[in-house]
Coordinates of C-alpha atoms and ligand atoms in Angstrom, one line a residue:
M101 CA 68.4 101.7 97.4
T102 CA 72.0 100.7 98.1
G103 CA 75.3 102.3 98.8
K104 CA 74.7 104.0 102.1
R105 CA 77.4 104.6 104.6
V106 CA 76.5 102.4 107.6
L107 CA 78.2 102.7 111.0
V108 CA 77.8 99.7 113.3
V109 CA 78.6 100.4 117.0
G110 CA 80.0 97.1 118.5
G111 CA 81.8 94.2 116.8
G112 CA 80.3 91.3 118.7
V113 CA 78.6 88.5 116.9
V114 CA 75.5 90.7 116.3
G115 CA 77.5 93.7 115.0
L116 CA 79.5 91.4 112.6
C117 CA 76.3 89.8 111.3
V118 CA 74.7 93.2 110.7
A119 CA 77.9 94.3 108.9
Y120 CA 78.0 91.2 106.8
W121 CA 74.4 91.5 105.5
C122 CA 74.7 95.3 105.0
A123 CA 77.9 94.8 102.9
H124 CA 76.1 92.0 101.1
K125 CA 73.4 94.5 100.0
G126 CA 76.1 96.9 98.7
H127 CA 76.3 99.3 101.7
R128 CA 79.7 100.7 102.8
V129 CA 80.1 99.6 106.4
V130 CA 82.4 100.7 109.2
I131 CA 82.3 98.8 112.6
V132 CA 83.6 100.7 115.6
E133 CA 84.7 98.3 118.3
R134 CA 86.5 99.3 121.5
G135 CA 88.1 95.9 122.0
A136 CA 91.0 94.1 120.3
P137 CA 90.4 91.5 117.5
E138 CA 91.0 88.6 120.0
R139 CA 89.0 89.7 123.0
E140 CA 86.8 88.3 125.8
G141 CA 83.1 88.8 126.1
C142 CA 80.0 86.8 125.5
S143 CA 80.4 86.5 121.7
F144 CA 83.5 84.4 122.4
A145 CA 82.6 82.8 125.7
N146 CA 79.3 81.3 124.7
A147 CA 78.2 77.7 124.2
G148 CA 77.7 78.0 120.5
L149 CA 74.2 76.5 120.4
V150 CA 71.9 77.2 117.4
V151 CA 68.5 76.5 118.9
P152 CA 65.1 76.5 117.1
S153 CA 64.1 74.6 120.3
H154 CA 64.5 77.8 122.3
F155 CA 61.2 79.4 121.3
V156 CA 60.0 79.9 124.9
P157 CA 61.2 83.4 125.9
L158 CA 63.0 83.9 129.2
A159 CA 60.0 85.8 130.5
S160 CA 57.6 82.9 131.0
P161 CA 55.2 81.7 133.7
G162 CA 57.0 80.5 136.8
I163 CA 60.4 82.2 136.0
V164 CA 60.1 84.8 138.7
Q165 CA 59.2 82.1 141.4
L166 CA 62.1 79.9 140.2
G167 CA 64.4 82.9 140.3
L168 CA 63.4 83.7 143.8
R169 CA 63.9 80.1 144.9
W170 CA 67.3 79.9 143.3
M171 CA 68.5 83.3 144.5
W172 CA 69.5 82.2 147.9
S173 CA 72.0 79.5 146.8
P174 CA 75.5 80.8 145.8
E175 CA 76.0 77.9 143.4
S176 CA 72.5 78.0 141.7
P177 CA 72.2 78.7 138.0
F178 CA 70.3 82.0 138.6
H179 CA 71.0 84.9 140.8
V180 CA 70.1 88.5 141.1
E181 CA 72.8 90.5 142.8
P182 CA 70.9 92.7 145.3
R183 CA 71.6 96.3 144.7
L184 CA 69.7 99.6 145.0
S185 CA 69.0 100.4 141.4
A186 CA 65.9 102.0 139.9
D187 CA 66.8 100.3 136.5
L188 CA 67.0 96.8 138.1
L189 CA 63.7 97.3 139.9
D190 CA 62.1 98.6 136.7
W191 CA 63.5 95.7 134.7
G192 CA 62.3 93.1 137.4
W193 CA 58.8 94.7 137.3
K194 CA 58.8 94.4 133.4
V195 CA 59.9 90.7 133.6
W196 CA 57.1 90.0 136.0
R197 CA 54.5 91.7 133.8
A198 CA 55.8 89.9 130.7
A199 CA 55.9 86.4 132.3
T200 CA 52.5 85.3 131.1
R201 CA 51.1 82.4 129.1
E202 CA 49.8 84.9 126.5
H203 CA 53.2 86.4 126.0
V204 CA 54.7 83.0 125.5
E205 CA 52.0 82.1 122.9
R206 CA 52.7 85.3 121.0
A207 CA 56.5 85.2 121.2
A208 CA 57.1 81.5 120.5
P209 CA 56.2 81.6 116.7
V210 CA 58.3 84.8 116.3
L211 CA 61.3 83.2 118.0
R212 CA 60.9 79.9 116.1
D213 CA 60.9 81.7 112.7
L214 CA 63.9 83.8 113.6
H215 CA 65.9 80.7 114.8
L216 CA 65.0 78.7 111.7
A217 CA 66.0 81.6 109.4
S218 CA 69.3 81.9 111.2
R219 CA 69.9 78.2 111.0
A220 CA 69.5 78.3 107.2
C221 CA 72.1 81.2 107.1
F222 CA 74.5 79.1 109.1
Q223 CA 74.0 76.1 106.8
E224 CA 74.7 78.3 103.8
W225 CA 77.8 79.9 105.4
A226 CA 79.2 76.5 106.5
A227 CA 78.9 75.3 102.9
R228 CA 80.4 78.4 101.4
W229 CA 83.2 78.9 104.0
D230 CA 84.5 75.4 104.1
N231 CA 82.8 75.0 107.5
A232 CA 85.4 77.3 109.1
F233 CA 83.3 77.6 112.3
E234 CA 82.7 73.9 112.9
F235 CA 79.0 73.9 112.4
V236 CA 77.5 70.5 113.4
D237 CA 73.9 70.0 112.4
K238 CA 73.1 66.9 114.4
G239 CA 70.5 68.1 117.0
L240 CA 70.5 68.8 120.7
L241 CA 69.7 66.5 123.6
A242 CA 67.9 68.1 126.6
L243 CA 69.0 65.7 129.4
C244 CA 66.8 65.3 132.5
R245 CA 68.1 63.8 135.7
T246 CA 64.7 63.6 137.4
E247 CA 61.2 62.3 136.3
R248 CA 59.8 65.7 137.1
G249 CA 62.4 67.4 134.8
L250 CA 61.5 65.0 132.1
E251 CA 57.8 65.7 132.5
E252 CA 58.6 69.5 132.1
E253 CA 60.8 68.9 129.0
A254 CA 58.1 66.6 127.6
Q255 CA 55.7 69.5 127.9
V256 CA 58.1 71.7 126.0
A257 CA 58.4 68.9 123.4
G258 CA 54.6 68.9 123.0
F259 CA 54.5 72.7 122.5
A260 CA 57.4 72.4 120.0
R261 CA 55.5 69.8 117.9
R262 CA 52.5 72.1 117.9
L263 CA 54.7 74.8 116.5
G264 CA 56.2 72.5 113.9
V265 CA 59.5 72.1 115.6
A266 CA 60.5 68.4 115.8
A267 CA 61.1 67.0 119.3
D268 CA 61.3 63.4 120.5
V269 CA 60.9 62.3 124.2
L270 CA 63.4 59.6 124.9
S271 CA 64.1 57.1 127.7
A272 CA 67.6 56.9 129.2
A273 CA 68.4 53.9 127.0
Q274 CA 67.3 55.8 123.9
V275 CA 69.4 58.8 124.8
A276 CA 72.4 56.5 125.4
A277 CA 71.9 55.1 121.9
I278 CA 72.3 58.6 120.4
E279 CA 75.1 59.6 122.7
P280 CA 77.1 56.4 123.6
S281 CA 80.4 58.2 124.4
L282 CA 79.5 59.4 128.0
R283 CA 78.0 57.4 130.9
M284 CA 74.9 59.3 132.1
S285 CA 72.8 59.4 135.2
I286 CA 69.5 60.5 133.8
A287 CA 65.8 59.7 133.7
G288 CA 65.6 60.4 130.0
G289 CA 65.7 63.4 127.7
V290 CA 64.2 65.2 124.7
Y291 CA 66.0 65.2 121.3
F292 CA 65.6 68.3 119.1
P293 CA 66.9 67.2 115.7
R294 CA 66.9 70.6 114.1
D295 CA 69.2 72.2 116.7
A296 CA 72.9 72.6 115.9
H297 CA 76.2 73.8 117.4
L298 CA 79.4 75.6 116.3
T299 CA 82.6 77.0 117.7
P300 CA 82.2 80.7 118.7
S301 CA 85.8 81.9 118.3
R302 CA 85.9 80.3 114.9
L303 CA 82.6 81.9 113.9
M304 CA 83.9 85.3 115.1
N305 CA 87.1 84.8 113.0
A306 CA 85.2 83.7 110.0
L307 CA 82.8 86.7 110.2
Q308 CA 85.7 89.1 110.7
R309 CA 87.5 87.6 107.7
E310 CA 84.5 87.6 105.4
T311 CA 83.3 91.1 106.3
Q312 CA 86.8 92.4 105.7
R313 CA 86.9 90.6 102.3
M314 CA 83.7 92.4 101.4
G315 CA 85.2 95.7 102.2
V316 CA 83.9 96.3 105.8
Q317 CA 86.2 98.5 107.8
M318 CA 86.7 97.2 111.4
R319 CA 88.1 99.9 113.7
H320 CA 89.3 98.1 116.8
H321 CA 90.4 99.9 120.0
T322 CA 87.9 102.7 119.2
D323 CA 85.4 103.7 121.9
V324 CA 82.1 105.3 121.0
R325 CA 81.6 108.1 123.6
G326 CA 78.7 110.1 122.3
W327 CA 76.5 111.2 119.3
R328 CA 76.1 114.2 117.2
V329 CA 72.4 114.9 116.4
D330 CA 71.2 117.0 113.5
G331 CA 67.5 117.5 113.9
D332 CA 65.8 114.1 113.6
R333 CA 68.9 112.4 112.4
V334 CA 72.1 111.1 113.9
G335 CA 75.0 112.9 112.1
A336 CA 78.0 111.2 113.6
V337 CA 79.4 109.2 116.6
H338 CA 82.1 110.8 118.7
T339 CA 84.8 108.2 119.3
S340 CA 88.1 108.1 121.0
A341 CA 89.7 108.5 117.6
G342 CA 87.5 111.5 116.5
P343 CA 84.0 111.8 114.9
V344 CA 82.7 109.3 112.3
E345 CA 79.9 110.3 110.1
A346 CA 77.5 108.0 108.3
D347 CA 74.0 107.8 106.7
E348 CA 72.8 105.0 108.9
F349 CA 73.8 104.0 112.5
V350 CA 73.2 100.6 114.1
L351 CA 73.5 100.1 117.8
C352 CA 75.0 96.6 118.4
G353 CA 76.8 97.3 121.7
G354 CA 75.5 94.4 123.7
I355 CA 74.7 95.3 127.3
W356 CA 76.4 98.7 126.7
S357 CA 73.7 99.7 124.2
A358 CA 71.4 100.7 127.0
G359 CA 73.9 103.4 128.2
L360 CA 74.6 104.5 124.6
G361 CA 70.9 104.8 123.9
R362 CA 70.3 106.8 127.1
Q363 CA 72.7 109.5 125.8
L364 CA 70.1 110.1 123.1
G365 CA 67.1 110.0 125.5
L366 CA 66.2 106.4 124.3
R367 CA 65.0 103.7 126.7
L368 CA 66.2 100.2 126.0
P369 CA 65.6 98.4 129.3
M370 CA 68.3 95.7 129.8
Q371 CA 70.2 94.0 132.5
A372 CA 73.5 92.1 132.3
G373 CA 73.0 88.4 132.6
K374 CA 76.5 87.2 133.5
G375 CA 77.4 83.7 132.3
Y376 CA 80.4 81.5 132.5
S377 CA 82.0 78.9 130.3
L378 CA 84.5 76.2 131.2
T379 CA 86.4 74.6 128.3
L380 CA 88.2 71.3 128.6
A381 CA 91.0 71.1 126.0
S382 CA 91.3 67.3 126.3
P383 CA 88.1 65.9 127.7
P384 CA 88.1 62.2 128.8
A385 CA 85.3 61.6 126.2
L386 CA 83.8 63.7 123.5
P387 CA 80.1 63.7 122.8
G388 CA 78.9 63.9 119.2
V389 CA 75.8 65.9 120.0
C390 CA 75.4 69.1 122.0
A391 CA 73.3 68.9 125.2
L392 CA 71.5 70.9 127.8
L393 CA 71.6 69.6 131.4
S394 CA 68.0 70.6 131.9
E395 CA 67.5 71.0 135.6
A396 CA 71.0 72.6 136.0
R397 CA 70.5 75.0 133.0
V398 CA 74.0 74.1 131.8
A399 CA 74.9 73.7 128.1
M400 CA 77.5 71.2 126.9
T401 CA 79.1 71.6 123.5
P402 CA 81.8 69.7 121.7
M403 CA 84.0 72.2 119.9
G404 CA 86.5 70.5 117.6
G405 CA 88.4 68.3 120.1
A406 CA 87.5 70.4 123.1
L407 CA 84.4 70.3 125.3
R408 CA 82.7 73.4 126.7
F409 CA 80.2 73.8 129.5
G410 CA 78.3 77.0 129.8
G411 CA 75.8 78.2 132.3
T412 CA 74.6 80.6 135.1
M413 CA 72.5 83.7 134.7
E414 CA 73.7 86.2 137.3
I415 CA 71.8 89.5 136.9
T416 CA 74.5 92.0 137.8
D417 CA 75.7 95.5 137.2
I418 CA 78.3 95.7 134.4
D419 CA 80.9 93.6 136.2
E420 CA 82.9 90.9 134.4
R421 CA 84.6 89.5 137.5
I422 CA 84.5 85.7 138.0
N423 CA 82.6 84.4 141.0
P424 CA 84.2 81.1 142.0
A425 CA 80.9 79.9 143.6
R426 CA 79.2 79.9 140.3
I427 CA 82.0 77.9 138.7
R428 CA 81.7 75.4 141.5
G429 CA 78.0 75.2 140.8
I430 CA 78.5 74.4 137.2
V431 CA 81.2 71.7 137.9
K432 CA 79.0 70.0 140.6
S433 CA 76.0 69.9 138.4
V434 CA 78.0 68.4 135.5
G435 CA 79.1 65.5 137.8
R436 CA 75.5 64.8 138.7
Y437 CA 74.6 64.0 135.0
F438 CA 78.0 62.5 134.0
P439 CA 79.4 60.5 137.0
D440 CA 82.7 60.0 135.1
L441 CA 83.4 63.7 134.9
T442 CA 84.8 64.7 138.2
P443 CA 86.1 68.1 139.5
S444 CA 89.7 67.0 138.7
H445 CA 88.8 67.1 135.0
F446 CA 88.1 70.8 135.4
A447 CA 91.3 71.6 137.2
N448 CA 92.8 73.1 134.0
A449 CA 89.6 74.2 132.3
S450 CA 89.8 77.6 130.7
V451 CA 87.2 79.9 132.3
R452 CA 85.5 82.7 130.5
T453 CA 82.7 85.0 131.3
G454 CA 80.3 87.2 129.3
L455 CA 77.5 89.7 130.0
R456 CA 74.4 88.7 128.1
P457 CA 72.2 91.7 127.1
C458 CA 68.8 90.7 128.6
S459 CA 65.6 92.5 127.7
P460 CA 62.7 92.0 130.1
D461 CA 60.4 90.2 127.8
G462 CA 63.1 87.8 126.4
L463 CA 62.8 89.3 122.8
P464 CA 65.7 91.2 121.2
Y465 CA 65.4 94.8 120.1
V466 CA 65.6 94.8 116.3
G467 CA 64.5 97.7 114.1
R468 CA 64.5 101.5 113.7
F469 CA 63.9 103.9 116.5
G470 CA 60.9 106.1 115.9
R471 CA 62.7 109.2 117.2
F472 CA 65.6 109.2 114.7
A473 CA 65.2 108.6 110.9
N474 CA 68.6 106.8 110.6
L475 CA 69.2 105.0 113.9
S476 CA 68.4 101.3 114.5
A477 CA 69.0 98.8 117.3
A478 CA 70.2 95.2 117.1
T479 CA 70.7 94.1 120.7
G480 CA 69.0 92.5 123.7
H481 CA 69.4 88.9 122.5
A482 CA 70.2 87.6 126.0
M483 CA 71.1 83.9 125.8
L484 CA 70.3 83.7 122.0
G485 CA 72.6 86.1 120.3
V486 CA 74.5 83.5 118.3
S487 CA 71.5 81.6 117.3
L488 CA 69.6 84.8 116.3
G489 CA 72.7 86.7 115.0
P490 CA 72.5 86.0 111.3
I491 CA 68.8 86.7 110.9
T492 CA 69.2 89.9 113.0
G493 CA 71.8 91.1 110.6
K494 CA 69.7 90.2 107.6
L495 CA 66.6 92.0 109.0
I496 CA 68.6 95.2 109.7
A497 CA 70.1 95.1 106.2
E498 CA 66.6 94.7 104.7
I499 CA 65.3 97.7 106.8
L500 CA 68.3 99.9 105.8
S501 CA 67.7 99.0 102.2
D502 CA 64.0 100.0 102.4
E503 CA 63.0 96.3 101.7
R504 CA 60.2 94.4 103.4
P505 CA 61.7 92.5 106.4
S506 CA 61.7 88.7 105.7
C507 CA 60.4 87.9 109.2
A508 CA 57.8 89.5 111.4
I509 CA 59.5 92.3 113.4
A510 CA 56.7 94.2 115.1
A511 CA 57.3 92.4 118.5
L512 CA 61.0 93.3 118.3
S513 CA 60.5 97.1 118.1
P514 CA 63.2 99.0 120.1
D515 CA 60.5 101.5 121.0
R516 CA 58.1 99.0 122.6
Y517 CA 58.7 100.0 126.2
A518 CA 58.8 103.7 125.4
E519 CA 55.5 103.4 123.6
R520 CA 53.9 101.4 126.5
E521 CA 55.1 104.0 129.0
R522 CA 53.7 106.9 126.9
S523 CA 50.3 105.2 126.7
L524 CA 50.3 104.5 130.5
E525 CA 51.1 108.2 131.1
R526 CA 48.3 109.2 128.8
A527 CA 45.9 106.9 130.6
A528 CA 46.9 108.2 134.1
Ligands
LIG746 C1 78.1 81.5 129.1 C2 77.3 81.9 127.9 C3 76.8 81.0 127.0 C4 76.0 81.4 126.0 N1 75.6 80.4 125.1 C5 74.9 80.8 124.0 C6 74.5 79.9 123.0 O1 74.8 78.7 123.2 N2 73.8 80.3 121.9 C7 73.4 81.6 121.8 O2 72.7 81.9 120.8 N3 73.8 82.5 122.6 C8 74.5 82.2 123.7 N4 75.0 83.1 124.6 C9 74.6 84.5 124.4 C10 75.4 85.2 123.4 O3 76.7 85.0 123.6 C11 75.0 86.7 123.3 O4 73.7 86.9 123.1 C12 75.8 87.4 122.2 O5 77.2 87.1 122.3 C13 75.5 88.9 122.3 O6 76.2 89.5 121.2 P1 76.3 91.0 121.0 O7 77.1 91.3 119.8 O8 74.9 91.6 121.1 O9 77.0 91.6 122.3 P2 78.6 91.5 122.7 O10 79.2 90.3 122.4 O11 78.6 92.0 124.1 O12 79.2 92.6 121.7 C14 79.1 94.0 122.0 C15 80.3 94.6 121.5 O13 80.2 96.1 121.6 C16 81.4 96.6 122.0 N5 81.1 97.9 122.6 C17 80.2 98.2 123.6 N6 80.2 99.5 123.9 C18 81.0 100.1 123.0 C19 81.4 101.4 122.7 N7 81.0 102.4 123.5 N8 82.3 101.7 121.7 C20 82.8 100.7 120.9 N9 82.4 99.4 121.1 C21 81.6 99.1 122.1 C22 81.9 95.7 123.0 O14 83.3 95.8 123.2 C23 81.5 94.3 122.4 O15 82.5 93.7 121.6 C24 75.7 82.8 125.7 C25 76.3 83.7 126.6 C26 77.1 83.3 127.7 C27 77.7 84.4 128.5

């Protein structure tokens, strides 16, 4: 069935992808976004990587120990801001519970299929929209400074091949042959030929333009403040500009979705994972392929003539302030991989920050809530919201159109923690 009135809360990359696909199916879509068309936030600040190679969820064996080791250094790529918060403790406990080999084995094929489906959407959009968002389909290099780092990446490459994701382990000389433009100090790397990259602000502009062309109404500067519930249905959202009614509601508010859900008694465990990006408008050299500086957890992406570095996962409250120590950490780690890139090259870098919406098990929340007949979630994508955005939008549009979802979505249920808690309560 088509032609429903769909209200999307939040116009980040995920909200825009949801709007695009819903409009594509013939629904009448309104996006309510409290920011301006040109705004900050993670959908603009990100590294623009499209990564079928990222099938290992954040919650994986060793992550808690690594996090604890890194926590004490102000310049490390990971930090948990200590604070007395029941939500943070609960989230940490859930990460610890999820960080098992079994979870990784279950989640990896799900993430692989989602990334590959998204990549196909990006390819189609790039062809159709005159590559307005600078999509470059040339793969990604995971660069390793140390032999130990290379061994770890080689294990990921082995896992990737088992899952049917191409991955080649390379010596330093082989990496240099793929990427001759920058002198590197590395032990070697892994090449993932099916990864890609794009320019995030251009993607956001293209999605805003295309959705508008399809009749989607984008209401900027409009804050969603509450909900009107009619029995088992949501009837309207209360906004700063008055109530807006619809037949279907989709929660795409990034990290703010947790608070908006709580107003309805829904539990979407999430913490903000603050990240930073530094963009050099005129870099001394421009790589042709995007890269991950593996040990440093820093992404490097050519964007047109500019070069962006993105990194750091600072688990914080909702706080978008810039912490200079984290910026120093990124700049120092870049110099360790690329001796010709010195701190002076970053003197005029444009620095942006964004809060990634991080679920405890590293999987997004995509699907309908059981408690309401017309409310769905599309959030919790953490460091993968761009890469998983198009398929998330497509899945939501299929669900709202009463079609069979084109990818497996059981593991993405927005009710998964509520259900687990109910069954624990029953067992107690
Ligand atoms: C440094 C960095 C690098 C990254 N690199 C990559 C990468 O290479 N590849 C990748 O796939 N991902 C990457 N990510 C992650 C990616 O950016 C996020 O997963 C993605 O942007 C999340 O999009 P979203 O639409 O869910 O949330 P957001 O972008 O946060 O959008 C949510 C929107 O909802 C609006 N909103 C919230 N509450 C309300 C309300 N009450 N009323 C109205 N509007 C509201 C907000 O204003 C916001 O615009 C990176 C992130 C960072 C920070």
